[in-house]
Amino acid sequence: MSDAFDNKAHWELVYRRQPESAYSWYQAIPKQSLDLIMGTNLPLSCRILDVGGGDSNLVDGLLESGYQHIDILDISTDALNKSKARLGVNTQGVNWLETDITKFVADKPYDLWHDRAVFHFLTTAESRARYKQVLGQSLRKGGHLILATFAMGGPEKCSGLDIVQYDAELMVQELGDDFVIQKSLSYRHITPAGVPQLFNYFWFVHA
């Protein structure tokens, strides 16, 4: 990934090219994320940020579970518009944020930050440092971080872009002392084309 403008152009093209159900990362029900989020035991009134949420079905599951304050952030206008169209009138409590996460400024702190497969696209130390700065400023102390990336032995690229694979040890090193790991789990995702992809999910608390 080169810069924000190129990233945006790339992802707009990706989302225009095919329907949601054809994307390699598609999940009809994002069970792993939902289980981890509900496992935090945060109240339904908590503030949730879904980074790279685009047209993910996570927001559907969160709304069905009763969560009341959900911000969906994505660099792609097309991805957000697809999600809005899918949800229709069922958008009370949902806020849409079109921006690059490394440039995001939160108006209020979040209780939970969820990111399935954005962080692993950050292949430079500089871009990861910007992400972590935004994360530290946006997630309240004691808040929860749910992060999913490709695992060791998983894909080395996604949508034509290089990625970085993580295990728990590497992620703990990457996030440093400000985040305390609570749980990690491995998941074998099957793409719509039937291809297995190894993911790792991590749950941290902001110390």
XYZ file of C-alpha atoms in Angstrom:
207
model
C 0.000 0.000 0.000
C 1.451 3.349 -0.979
C -0.615 6.269 0.251
C -4.182 7.053 1.308
C -5.275 8.208 -2.158
C -3.999 5.062 -3.837
C -5.471 2.899 -1.079
C -8.876 4.476 -1.524
C -8.813 4.067 -5.302
C -7.756 0.433 -4.909
C -10.546 -0.453 -2.482
C -13.228 1.414 -4.419
C -12.333 -0.748 -7.414
C -12.360 -3.929 -5.325
C -15.839 -3.239 -3.954
C -17.291 -2.276 -7.340
C -15.959 -5.393 -9.023
C -18.155 -8.030 -7.375
C -20.975 -8.561 -4.850
C -20.245 -8.867 -1.138
C -20.848 -12.617 -1.059
C -18.019 -13.165 -3.577
C -15.269 -11.485 -1.549
C -12.661 -13.855 -0.140
C -13.229 -12.434 3.365
C -17.033 -12.781 3.243
C -18.781 -14.203 6.318
C -22.556 -14.572 6.355
C -22.348 -14.554 10.158
C -19.056 -13.288 11.685
C -19.387 -15.642 14.646
C -15.826 -15.354 15.952
C -16.018 -11.571 16.185
C -19.499 -11.578 17.698
C -18.548 -14.180 20.307
C -15.468 -12.204 21.368
C -17.371 -8.915 21.497
C -20.138 -10.420 23.618
C -17.485 -12.102 25.756
C -16.273 -8.687 26.917
C -19.556 -8.315 28.848
C -19.762 -4.661 27.870
C -23.230 -3.116 28.191
C -25.360 -2.791 25.069
C -24.956 0.978 25.408
C -21.173 0.765 24.838
C -19.544 2.636 21.955
C -18.170 0.299 19.267
C -15.876 1.154 16.346
C -15.655 -1.398 13.520
C -12.510 -0.576 11.544
C -12.754 -1.598 7.901
C -16.361 -2.600 8.544
C -17.411 -1.547 5.049
C -20.197 -3.879 4.019
C -19.357 -6.539 6.615
C -22.283 -8.327 8.242
C -20.908 -7.624 11.722
C -23.134 -4.580 12.139
C -26.205 -6.743 11.402
C -25.271 -9.123 14.206
C -24.518 -6.288 16.616
C -27.862 -4.628 15.946
C -29.696 -7.937 16.331
C -27.920 -8.416 19.673
C -29.130 -5.025 20.861
C -25.978 -2.883 20.678
C -26.965 0.763 20.405
C -23.886 2.765 19.348
C -21.926 1.374 16.388
C -19.551 3.370 14.191
C -18.582 1.712 10.905
C -15.323 3.047 9.467
C -14.052 2.296 5.986
C -11.894 3.990 3.376
C -14.328 2.911 0.629
C -17.473 4.899 -0.122
C -18.840 2.009 -2.155
C -18.415 -0.456 0.718
C -20.277 1.804 3.136
C -23.049 2.460 0.613
C -23.554 -1.280 0.127
C -23.925 -1.723 3.870
C -26.393 1.158 4.107
C -28.456 -0.313 1.270
C -28.475 -3.762 2.872
C -29.582 -2.484 6.269
C -32.208 -0.149 4.836
C -34.171 1.570 7.596
C -32.557 -0.594 10.283
C -29.743 1.884 10.972
C -30.710 3.510 14.264
C -27.565 3.796 16.363
C -25.229 3.297 13.375
C -22.804 6.003 12.249
C -20.847 5.784 8.989
C -17.273 7.095 8.809
C -15.500 7.304 5.452
C -11.800 7.784 6.187
C -8.349 6.225 6.388
C -7.986 4.730 9.874
C -4.435 6.077 10.193
C -5.862 9.618 9.912
C -8.983 9.136 12.021
C -9.778 11.464 14.928
C -12.479 10.208 17.311
C -14.916 12.734 18.766
C -15.375 10.580 21.883
C -13.482 7.550 23.240
C -14.687 4.078 22.304
C -15.327 1.151 24.626
C -14.530 -1.439 21.961
C -12.413 -1.367 18.802
C -12.936 -4.181 16.292
C -10.703 -4.790 13.284
C -10.945 -7.897 11.126
C -8.187 -7.778 8.512
C -7.227 -4.106 8.241
C -4.157 -4.122 10.477
C -2.430 -6.880 8.538
C -2.377 -4.638 5.436
C -0.059 -2.215 7.245
C 3.287 -3.455 5.997
C 5.512 -0.566 7.134
C 6.557 0.400 10.645
C 5.399 3.959 9.921
C 1.843 2.966 8.985
C 1.567 0.651 11.986
C 2.813 3.426 14.277
C 0.124 5.784 12.960
C -2.548 3.107 13.455
C -1.403 2.429 17.016
C -1.369 6.142 17.801
C -4.987 6.479 16.637
C -5.911 3.315 18.547
C -4.351 4.578 21.772
C -6.087 7.938 21.467
C -9.481 6.520 20.479
C -9.941 3.531 22.808
C -10.546 4.388 26.453
C -8.364 2.925 29.181
C -9.892 -0.408 30.105
C -11.486 -0.600 26.660
C -11.407 -3.755 24.559
C -9.552 -4.421 21.309
C -10.673 -7.290 19.056
C -8.182 -7.769 16.227
C -8.059 -10.436 13.503
C -5.230 -10.988 11.017
C -3.956 -13.676 8.715
C -2.028 -16.284 10.696
C 1.341 -17.883 10.048
C 0.789 -20.294 7.192
C -2.140 -18.230 5.934
C -2.269 -16.038 2.825
C 0.628 -13.719 2.065
C -1.507 -11.423 -0.078
C -5.125 -10.264 -0.206
C -6.830 -8.375 -3.034
C -3.455 -7.998 -4.725
C -1.792 -6.394 -1.688
C 0.933 -7.712 0.591
C 0.000 -8.437 4.199
C 1.802 -9.217 7.463
C 1.025 -12.498 9.256
C 0.772 -12.548 13.060
C 0.682 -15.002 15.915
C -0.017 -14.057 19.535
C 3.647 -13.500 20.392
C 4.204 -11.150 17.463
C 1.010 -9.219 18.144
C 1.892 -8.762 21.816
C 5.285 -7.418 20.748
C 3.689 -5.140 18.157
C 1.144 -3.570 20.517
C 3.511 -3.226 23.468
C 2.786 -2.696 27.146
C -0.284 -0.508 26.605
C -2.363 -3.546 25.634
C -2.771 -6.710 27.687
C -3.780 -9.867 25.854
C -6.825 -11.703 27.202
C -7.322 -14.388 24.584
C -6.178 -15.580 21.173
C -7.790 -18.131 18.900
C -7.135 -19.610 15.487
C -9.821 -19.912 12.851
C -9.868 -21.645 9.470
C -11.964 -19.418 7.247
C -13.342 -20.905 4.034
C -13.730 -18.392 1.216
C -16.779 -18.410 -1.104
C -14.515 -20.158 -3.644
C -13.816 -22.934 -1.125
C -10.240 -21.909 -0.314
C -9.135 -22.240 3.340
C -7.497 -19.217 4.983
C -5.880 -19.269 8.421
C -6.793 -16.361 10.703
C -5.803 -15.476 14.249
C -8.134 -13.493 16.498
C -6.796 -11.509 19.453
C -8.573 -9.909 22.390
C -6.680 -7.192 24.272
C -7.553 -4.699 27.009
C -6.157 -1.166 26.884
C -4.051 -0.866 30.043
